[in-house]
CSV table of C-alpha atoms in Angstrom, one decimal:
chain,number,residue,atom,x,y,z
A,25,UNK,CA,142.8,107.6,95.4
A,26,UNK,CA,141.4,109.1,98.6
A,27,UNK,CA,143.1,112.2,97.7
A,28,UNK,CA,141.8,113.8,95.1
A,29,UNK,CA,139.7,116.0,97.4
A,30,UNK,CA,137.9,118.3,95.1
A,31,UNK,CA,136.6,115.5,93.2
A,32,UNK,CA,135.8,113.5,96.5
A,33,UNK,CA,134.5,116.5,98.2
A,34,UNK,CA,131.9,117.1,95.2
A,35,UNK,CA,131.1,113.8,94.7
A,36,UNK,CA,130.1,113.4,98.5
A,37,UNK,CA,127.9,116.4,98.4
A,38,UNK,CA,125.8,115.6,94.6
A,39,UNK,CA,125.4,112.8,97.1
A,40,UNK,CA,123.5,114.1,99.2
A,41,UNK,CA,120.5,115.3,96.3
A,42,UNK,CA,117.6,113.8,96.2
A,43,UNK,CA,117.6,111.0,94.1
A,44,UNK,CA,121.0,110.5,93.5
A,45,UNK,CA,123.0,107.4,94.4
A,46,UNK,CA,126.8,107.1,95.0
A,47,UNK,CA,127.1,106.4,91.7
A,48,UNK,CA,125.0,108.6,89.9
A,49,UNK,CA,127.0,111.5,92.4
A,50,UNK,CA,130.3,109.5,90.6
A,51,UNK,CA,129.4,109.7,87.1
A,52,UNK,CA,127.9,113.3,87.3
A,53,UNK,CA,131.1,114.6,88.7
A,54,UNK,CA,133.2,112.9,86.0
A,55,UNK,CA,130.8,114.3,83.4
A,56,UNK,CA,131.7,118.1,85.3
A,57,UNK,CA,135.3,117.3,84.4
A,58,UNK,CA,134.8,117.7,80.8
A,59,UNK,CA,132.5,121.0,81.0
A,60,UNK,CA,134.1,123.9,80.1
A,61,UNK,CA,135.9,126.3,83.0
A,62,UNK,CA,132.8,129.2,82.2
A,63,UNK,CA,130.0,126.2,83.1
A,64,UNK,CA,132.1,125.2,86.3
A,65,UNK,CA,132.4,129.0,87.6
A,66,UNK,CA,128.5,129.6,86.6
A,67,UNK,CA,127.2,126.9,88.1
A,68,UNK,CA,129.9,128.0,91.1
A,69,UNK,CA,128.4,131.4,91.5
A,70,UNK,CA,124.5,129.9,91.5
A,71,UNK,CA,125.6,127.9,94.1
A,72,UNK,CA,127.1,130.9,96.2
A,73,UNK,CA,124.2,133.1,94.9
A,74,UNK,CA,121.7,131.2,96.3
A,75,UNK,CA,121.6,131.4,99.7
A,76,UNK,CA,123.3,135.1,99.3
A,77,UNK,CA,120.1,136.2,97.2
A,78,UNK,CA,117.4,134.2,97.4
A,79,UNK,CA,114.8,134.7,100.2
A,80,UNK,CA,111.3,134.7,100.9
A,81,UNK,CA,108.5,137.6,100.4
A,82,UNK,CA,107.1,138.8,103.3
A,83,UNK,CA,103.7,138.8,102.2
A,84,UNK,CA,103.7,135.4,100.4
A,85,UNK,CA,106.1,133.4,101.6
A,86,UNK,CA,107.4,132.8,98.1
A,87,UNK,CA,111.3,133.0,97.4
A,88,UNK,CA,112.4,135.8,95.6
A,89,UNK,CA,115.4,137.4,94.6
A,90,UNK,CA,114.3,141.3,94.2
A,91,UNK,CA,113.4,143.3,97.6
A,92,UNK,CA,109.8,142.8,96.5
A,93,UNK,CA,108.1,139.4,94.9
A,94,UNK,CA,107.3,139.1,91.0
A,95,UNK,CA,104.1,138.1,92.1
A,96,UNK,CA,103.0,139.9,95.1
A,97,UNK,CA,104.5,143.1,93.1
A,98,UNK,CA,102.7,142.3,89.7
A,99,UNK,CA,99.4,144.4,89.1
A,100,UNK,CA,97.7,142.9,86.6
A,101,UNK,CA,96.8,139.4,89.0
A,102,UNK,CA,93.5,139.1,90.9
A,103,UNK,CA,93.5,140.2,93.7
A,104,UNK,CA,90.2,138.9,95.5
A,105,UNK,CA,91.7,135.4,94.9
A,106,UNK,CA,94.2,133.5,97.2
A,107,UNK,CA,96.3,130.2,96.3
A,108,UNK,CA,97.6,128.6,99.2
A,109,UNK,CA,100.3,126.2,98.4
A,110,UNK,CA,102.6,124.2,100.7
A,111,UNK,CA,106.4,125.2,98.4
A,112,UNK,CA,107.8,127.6,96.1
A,113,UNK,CA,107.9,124.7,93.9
A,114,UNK,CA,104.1,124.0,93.4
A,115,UNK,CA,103.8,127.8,92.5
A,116,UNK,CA,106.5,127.6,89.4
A,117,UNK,CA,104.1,124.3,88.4
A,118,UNK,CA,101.2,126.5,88.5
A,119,UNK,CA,102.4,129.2,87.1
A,120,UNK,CA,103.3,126.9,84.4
A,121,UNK,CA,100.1,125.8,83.8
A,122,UNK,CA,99.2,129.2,82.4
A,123,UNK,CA,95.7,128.6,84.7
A,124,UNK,CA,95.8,131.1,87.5
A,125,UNK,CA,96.3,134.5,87.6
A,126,UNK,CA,95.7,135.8,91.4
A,127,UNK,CA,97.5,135.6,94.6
A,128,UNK,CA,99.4,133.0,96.2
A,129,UNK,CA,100.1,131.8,99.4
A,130,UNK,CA,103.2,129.8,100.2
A,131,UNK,CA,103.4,128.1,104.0
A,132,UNK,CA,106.7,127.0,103.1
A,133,UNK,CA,105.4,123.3,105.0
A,134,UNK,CA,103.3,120.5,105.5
A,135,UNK,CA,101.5,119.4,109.0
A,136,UNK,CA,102.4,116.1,109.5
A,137,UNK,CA,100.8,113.7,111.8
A,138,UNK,CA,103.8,111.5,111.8
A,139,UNK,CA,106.6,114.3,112.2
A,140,UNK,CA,104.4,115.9,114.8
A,141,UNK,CA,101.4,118.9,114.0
A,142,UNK,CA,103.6,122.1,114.2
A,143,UNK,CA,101.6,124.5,113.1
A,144,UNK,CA,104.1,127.2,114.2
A,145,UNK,CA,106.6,126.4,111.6
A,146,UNK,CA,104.0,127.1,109.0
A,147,UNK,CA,103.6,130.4,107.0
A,148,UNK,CA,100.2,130.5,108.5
A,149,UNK,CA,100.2,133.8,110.3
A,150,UNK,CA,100.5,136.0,107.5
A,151,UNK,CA,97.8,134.3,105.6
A,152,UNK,CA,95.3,135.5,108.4
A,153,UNK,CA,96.5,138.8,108.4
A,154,UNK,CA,96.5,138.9,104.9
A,155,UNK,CA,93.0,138.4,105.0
A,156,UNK,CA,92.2,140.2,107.2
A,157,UNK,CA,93.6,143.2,105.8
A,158,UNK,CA,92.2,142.4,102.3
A,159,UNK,CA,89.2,142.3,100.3
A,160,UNK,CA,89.6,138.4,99.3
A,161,UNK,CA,86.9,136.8,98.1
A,162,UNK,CA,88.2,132.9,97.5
A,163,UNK,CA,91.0,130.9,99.3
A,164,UNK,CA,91.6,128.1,97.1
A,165,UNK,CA,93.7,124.9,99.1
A,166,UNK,CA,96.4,123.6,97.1
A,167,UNK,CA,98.1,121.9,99.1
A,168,UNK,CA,99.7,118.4,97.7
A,169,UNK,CA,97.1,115.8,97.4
A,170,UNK,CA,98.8,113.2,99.8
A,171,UNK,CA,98.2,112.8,103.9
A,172,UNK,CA,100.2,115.6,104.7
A,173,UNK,CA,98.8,118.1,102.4
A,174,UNK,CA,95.4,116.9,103.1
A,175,UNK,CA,95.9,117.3,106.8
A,176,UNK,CA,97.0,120.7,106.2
A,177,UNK,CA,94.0,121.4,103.9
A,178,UNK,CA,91.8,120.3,106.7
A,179,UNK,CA,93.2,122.7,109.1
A,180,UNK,CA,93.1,125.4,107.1
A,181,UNK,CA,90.0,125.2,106.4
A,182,UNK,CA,88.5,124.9,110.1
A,183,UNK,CA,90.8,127.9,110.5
A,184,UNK,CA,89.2,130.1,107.8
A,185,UNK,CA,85.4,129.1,108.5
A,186,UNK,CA,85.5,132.7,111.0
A,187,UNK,CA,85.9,134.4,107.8
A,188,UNK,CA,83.4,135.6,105.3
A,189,UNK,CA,85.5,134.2,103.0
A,190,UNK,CA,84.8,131.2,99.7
A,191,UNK,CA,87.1,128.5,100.6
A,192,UNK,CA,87.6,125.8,98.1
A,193,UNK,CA,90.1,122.9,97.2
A,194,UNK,CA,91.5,121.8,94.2
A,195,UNK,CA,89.7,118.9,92.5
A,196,UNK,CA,90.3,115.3,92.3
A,197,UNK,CA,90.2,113.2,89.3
A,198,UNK,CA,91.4,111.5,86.5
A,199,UNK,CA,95.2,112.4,85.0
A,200,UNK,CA,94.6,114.0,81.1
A,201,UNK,CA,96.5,111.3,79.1
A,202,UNK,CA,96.1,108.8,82.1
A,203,UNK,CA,94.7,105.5,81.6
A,204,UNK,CA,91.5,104.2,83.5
A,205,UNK,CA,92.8,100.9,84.3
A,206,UNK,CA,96.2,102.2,86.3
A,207,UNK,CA,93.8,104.6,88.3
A,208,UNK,CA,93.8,103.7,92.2
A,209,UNK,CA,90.7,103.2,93.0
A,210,UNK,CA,90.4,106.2,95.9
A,211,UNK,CA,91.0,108.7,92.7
A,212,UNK,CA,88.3,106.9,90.6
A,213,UNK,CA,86.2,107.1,93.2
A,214,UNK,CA,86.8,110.8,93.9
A,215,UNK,CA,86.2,111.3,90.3
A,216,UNK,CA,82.6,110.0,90.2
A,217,UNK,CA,82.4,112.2,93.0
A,218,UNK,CA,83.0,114.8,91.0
A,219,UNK,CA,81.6,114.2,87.8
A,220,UNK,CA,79.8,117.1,85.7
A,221,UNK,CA,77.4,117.6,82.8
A,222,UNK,CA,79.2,118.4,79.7
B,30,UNK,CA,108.9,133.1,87.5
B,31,UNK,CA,111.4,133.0,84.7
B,32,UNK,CA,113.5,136.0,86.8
B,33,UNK,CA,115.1,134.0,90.0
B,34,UNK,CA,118.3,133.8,88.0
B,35,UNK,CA,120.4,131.8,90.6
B,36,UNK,CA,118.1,129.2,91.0
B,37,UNK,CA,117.2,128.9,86.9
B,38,UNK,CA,120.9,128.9,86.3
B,39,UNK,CA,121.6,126.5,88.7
B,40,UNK,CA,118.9,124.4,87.3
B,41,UNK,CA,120.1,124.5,83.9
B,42,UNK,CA,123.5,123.3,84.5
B,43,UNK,CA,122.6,120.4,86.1
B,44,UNK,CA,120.2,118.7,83.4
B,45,UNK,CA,123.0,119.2,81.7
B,46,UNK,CA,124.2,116.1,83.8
B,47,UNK,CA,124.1,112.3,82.8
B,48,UNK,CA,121.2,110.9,83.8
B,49,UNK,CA,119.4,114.1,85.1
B,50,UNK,CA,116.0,115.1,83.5
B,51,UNK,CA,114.6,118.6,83.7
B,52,UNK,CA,112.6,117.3,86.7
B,53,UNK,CA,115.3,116.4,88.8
B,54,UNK,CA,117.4,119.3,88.0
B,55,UNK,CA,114.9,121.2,89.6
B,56,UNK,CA,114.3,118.6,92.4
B,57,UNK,CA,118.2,118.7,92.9
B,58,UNK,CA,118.0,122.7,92.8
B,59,UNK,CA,115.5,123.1,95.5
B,60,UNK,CA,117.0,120.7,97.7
B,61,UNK,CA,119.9,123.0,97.6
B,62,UNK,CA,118.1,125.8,98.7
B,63,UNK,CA,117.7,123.6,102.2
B,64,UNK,CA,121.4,123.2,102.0
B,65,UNK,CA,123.8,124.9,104.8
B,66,UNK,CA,126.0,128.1,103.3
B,67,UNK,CA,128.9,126.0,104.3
B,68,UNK,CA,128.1,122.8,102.1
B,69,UNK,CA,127.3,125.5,99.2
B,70,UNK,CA,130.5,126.9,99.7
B,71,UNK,CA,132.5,123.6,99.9
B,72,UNK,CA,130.4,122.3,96.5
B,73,UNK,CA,131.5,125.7,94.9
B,74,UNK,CA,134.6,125.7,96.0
B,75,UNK,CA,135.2,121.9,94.2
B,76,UNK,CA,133.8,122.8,91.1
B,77,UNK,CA,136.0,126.0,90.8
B,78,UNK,CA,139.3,123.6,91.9
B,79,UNK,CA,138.0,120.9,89.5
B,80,UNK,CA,139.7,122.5,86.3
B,81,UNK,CA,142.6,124.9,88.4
B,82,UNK,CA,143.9,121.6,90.3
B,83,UNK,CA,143.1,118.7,88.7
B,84,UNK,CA,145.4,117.8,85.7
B,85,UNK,CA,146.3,114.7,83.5
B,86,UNK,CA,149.6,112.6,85.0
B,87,UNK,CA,152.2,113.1,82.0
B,88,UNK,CA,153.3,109.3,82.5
B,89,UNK,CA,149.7,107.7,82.9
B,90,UNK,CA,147.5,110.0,82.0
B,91,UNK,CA,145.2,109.4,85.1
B,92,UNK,CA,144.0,112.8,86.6
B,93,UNK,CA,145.8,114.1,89.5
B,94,UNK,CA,145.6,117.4,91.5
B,95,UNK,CA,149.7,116.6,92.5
B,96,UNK,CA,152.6,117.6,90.6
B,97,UNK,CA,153.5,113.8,90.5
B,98,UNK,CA,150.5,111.2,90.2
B,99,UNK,CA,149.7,109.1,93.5
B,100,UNK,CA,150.0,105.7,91.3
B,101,UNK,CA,152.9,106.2,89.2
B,102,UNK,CA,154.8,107.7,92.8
B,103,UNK,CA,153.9,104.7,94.4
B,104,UNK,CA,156.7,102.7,95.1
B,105,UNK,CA,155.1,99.6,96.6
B,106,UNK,CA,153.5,99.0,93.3
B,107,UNK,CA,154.6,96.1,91.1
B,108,UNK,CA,156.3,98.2,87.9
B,109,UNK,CA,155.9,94.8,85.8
B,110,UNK,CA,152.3,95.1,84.7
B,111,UNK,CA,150.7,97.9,83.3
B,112,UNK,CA,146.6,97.6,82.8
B,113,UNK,CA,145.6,99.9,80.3
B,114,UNK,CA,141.7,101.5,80.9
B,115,UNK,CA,139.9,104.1,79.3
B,116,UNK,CA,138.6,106.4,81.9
B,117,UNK,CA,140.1,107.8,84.8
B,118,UNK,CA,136.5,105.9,87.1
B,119,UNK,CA,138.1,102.7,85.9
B,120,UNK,CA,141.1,103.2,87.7
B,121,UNK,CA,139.2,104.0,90.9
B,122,UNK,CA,136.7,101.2,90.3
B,123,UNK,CA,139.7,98.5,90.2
B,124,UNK,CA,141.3,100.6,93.2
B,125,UNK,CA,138.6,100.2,95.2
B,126,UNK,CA,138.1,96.1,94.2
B,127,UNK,CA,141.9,96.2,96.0
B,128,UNK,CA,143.1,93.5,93.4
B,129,UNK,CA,145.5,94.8,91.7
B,130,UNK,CA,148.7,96.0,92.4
B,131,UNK,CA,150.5,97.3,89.4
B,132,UNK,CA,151.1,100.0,87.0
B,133,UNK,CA,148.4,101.8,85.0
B,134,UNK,CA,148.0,103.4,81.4
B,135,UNK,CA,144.4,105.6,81.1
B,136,UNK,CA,143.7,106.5,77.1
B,137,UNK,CA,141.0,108.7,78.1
B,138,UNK,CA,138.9,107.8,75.3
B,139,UNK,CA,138.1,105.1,73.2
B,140,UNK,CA,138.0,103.9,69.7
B,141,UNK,CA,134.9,104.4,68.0
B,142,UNK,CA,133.8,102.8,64.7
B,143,UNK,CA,130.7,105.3,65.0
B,144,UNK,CA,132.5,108.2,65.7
B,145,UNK,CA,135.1,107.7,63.9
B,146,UNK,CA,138.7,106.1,64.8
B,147,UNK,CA,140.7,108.7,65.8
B,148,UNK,CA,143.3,106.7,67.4
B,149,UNK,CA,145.3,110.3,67.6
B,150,UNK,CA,143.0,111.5,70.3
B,151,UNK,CA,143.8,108.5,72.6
B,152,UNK,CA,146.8,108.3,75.0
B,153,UNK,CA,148.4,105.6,73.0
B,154,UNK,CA,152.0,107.0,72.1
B,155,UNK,CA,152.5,107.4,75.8
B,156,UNK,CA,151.8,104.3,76.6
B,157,UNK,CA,154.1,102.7,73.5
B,158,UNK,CA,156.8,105.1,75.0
B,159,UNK,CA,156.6,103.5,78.5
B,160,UNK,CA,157.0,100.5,77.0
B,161,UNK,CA,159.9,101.0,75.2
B,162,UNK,CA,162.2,102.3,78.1
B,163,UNK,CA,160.3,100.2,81.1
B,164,UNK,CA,161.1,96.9,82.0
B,165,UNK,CA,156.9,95.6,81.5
B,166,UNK,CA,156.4,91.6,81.5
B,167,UNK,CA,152.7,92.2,81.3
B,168,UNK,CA,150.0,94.2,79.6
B,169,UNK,CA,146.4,94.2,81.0
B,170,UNK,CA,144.0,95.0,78.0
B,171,UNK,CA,141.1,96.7,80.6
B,172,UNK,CA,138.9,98.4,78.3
B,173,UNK,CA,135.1,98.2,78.7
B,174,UNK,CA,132.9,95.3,77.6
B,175,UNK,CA,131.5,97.3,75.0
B,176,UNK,CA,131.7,97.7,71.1
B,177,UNK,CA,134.0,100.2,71.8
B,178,UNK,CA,135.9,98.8,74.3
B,179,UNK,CA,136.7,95.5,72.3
B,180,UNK,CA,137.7,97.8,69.1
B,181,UNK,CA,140.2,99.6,70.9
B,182,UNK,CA,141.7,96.7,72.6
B,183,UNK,CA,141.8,95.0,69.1
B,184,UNK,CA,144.0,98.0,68.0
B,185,UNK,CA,146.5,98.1,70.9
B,186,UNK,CA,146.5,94.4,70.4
B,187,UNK,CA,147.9,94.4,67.0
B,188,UNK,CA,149.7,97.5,68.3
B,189,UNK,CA,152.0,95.5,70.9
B,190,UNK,CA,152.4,92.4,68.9
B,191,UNK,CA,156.2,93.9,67.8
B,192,UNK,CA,156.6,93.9,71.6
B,193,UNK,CA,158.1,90.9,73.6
B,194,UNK,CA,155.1,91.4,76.1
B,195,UNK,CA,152.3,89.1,77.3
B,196,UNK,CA,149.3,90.9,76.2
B,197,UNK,CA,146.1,89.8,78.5
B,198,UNK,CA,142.0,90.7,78.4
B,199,UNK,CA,140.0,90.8,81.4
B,200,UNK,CA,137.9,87.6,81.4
B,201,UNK,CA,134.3,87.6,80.9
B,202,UNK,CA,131.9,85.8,82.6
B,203,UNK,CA,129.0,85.9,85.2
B,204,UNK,CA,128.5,88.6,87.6
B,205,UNK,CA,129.0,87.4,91.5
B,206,UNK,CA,125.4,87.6,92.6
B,207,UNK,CA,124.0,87.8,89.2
B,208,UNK,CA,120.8,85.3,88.8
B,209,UNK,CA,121.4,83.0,85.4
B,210,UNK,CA,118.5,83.8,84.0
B,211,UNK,CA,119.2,87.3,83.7
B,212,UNK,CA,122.7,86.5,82.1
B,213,UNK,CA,122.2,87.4,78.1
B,214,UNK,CA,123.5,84.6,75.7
B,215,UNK,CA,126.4,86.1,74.5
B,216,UNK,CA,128.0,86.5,78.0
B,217,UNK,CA,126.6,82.8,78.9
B,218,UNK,CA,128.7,81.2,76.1
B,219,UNK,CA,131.6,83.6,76.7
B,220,UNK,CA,131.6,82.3,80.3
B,221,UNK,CA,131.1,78.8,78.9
B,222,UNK,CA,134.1,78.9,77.0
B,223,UNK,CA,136.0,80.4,80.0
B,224,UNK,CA,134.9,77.6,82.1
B,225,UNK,CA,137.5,76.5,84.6
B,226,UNK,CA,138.4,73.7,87.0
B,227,UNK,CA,137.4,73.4,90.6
């Protein structure tokens, strides 16, 4: 049963997602054999689109699909503020959030100790000449909150101090809906840290 | 962000996937983006075959992307059994166990008391048809271990009693590597009463 090759072939390369064991990759190809031919051929052309029309803004490092950015283009954000963010990803999560509405700054990377501190593979040029050819008056680090992302917070931030420039991170704490007892206790810690009046 | 079309479309078809939640749609999406053109191509390229090539086998009704049907061709193959699944995976999944030898009959479907028993949707007449001209000794009843499973093989059952065929069930019983406690009671007694000789 080798040969059924364009079940095989699609089976071997869900495969390869993150997340997604051989069979997981099995069953979600026999579940594609009952979608109807118009879900097959859309799901075809995204896949053929993506690479085609997707690519990332000059200025920000996001991806985008328009010769500009929707963000970098859109007038009504703040522009004194930067977000720097280490993927597209994290920016669709803020955006999300409905919480921010100035710039962002995607490096498209992490610097990691273990995979070796390339700093050259990071969108980190064009944040410096971003500011300085701006009038920015906050960089705010949003890089994950794990060793990588920290690392590259830390970085950043010795990198920045030449400028005249706010630089803040995002802060640590306790998850809304979270539940004090299945804190770790580096986060509960940071927390206290952090504590305000209210 | 709700404009990088490609990428949302892509990320909608694939929660549409068993076992995919919206947050590893989007996981699964991104890690695309990373992917080569070529392996984009080759996944698009399977999902547009899947529909065009493959096709039911009139005599089994496995799928097949052949005019014929690599089992029922299959001349090595004992023609004195038949095992009749549900799904087209079974087939593979007893393939790749490499022990069995015979004929196949796939109803792609099962009976459901739930969803109503529309025996007219199942690959039945087929398979009554098969047996009327072959020269069968032996029918497997492989259905799955499930409500539904046990309902349809109850049906074909009683279907083949006119038949001067031996009419067999897959045994249940422990699984190989399986840790007793873990076993639930109904499969326990079940393997109790299958107990066997050593």
């Amino acid at each position: 049963m080798e040969r059924l090759k364009s079940l095989n072939n699609l089976i071997e390369n869900l495969y390869k997602l993150p997340g997604v064991g051989k069979k997981s990759a099995e069953r979600m190809a026999y579940a594609m054999l009952d979608f109807p031919s118009e879900d097959l051929e859309s799901i075809a052309k995204a896949l053929t689109d993506l690479k085609a029309k997707i690519h990332f803004c000059p200025i920000c490092g996001m991806i985008t699909d328009i010769d500009g950015c929707y963000i970098c283009d859109d007038k009504n954000r703040d522009e004194t503020t930067i977000m720097v963010v280490s993927y597209p990803k994290d920016v669709m999560s803020i955006e999300k959030s409905n919480s921010y509405k100035g710039q962002y700054h995607v490096l498209n990377g992490e610097l990691s100790i273990s995979k070796g501190m390339n700093t050259d593979s990071l969108n980190i040029n064009s944040l410096l000449k971003r500011l300085d050819d701006g009038h920015y008056e906050e960089v705010i680090l949003a890089t994950n909150p794990t060793v990588d992302g920290e690392t590259t917070s830390m970085y950043l931030a010795k990198l920045l101090e030449k400028y005249n420039i706010r630089v803040t991170r995002l802060a640590y704490g306790l998850q809304i809906g979270g539940n004090l007892d299945y804190v770790d206790p580096l986060t509960l810690s940071k927390a206290l840290e952090g504590r305000h009046k209210i």
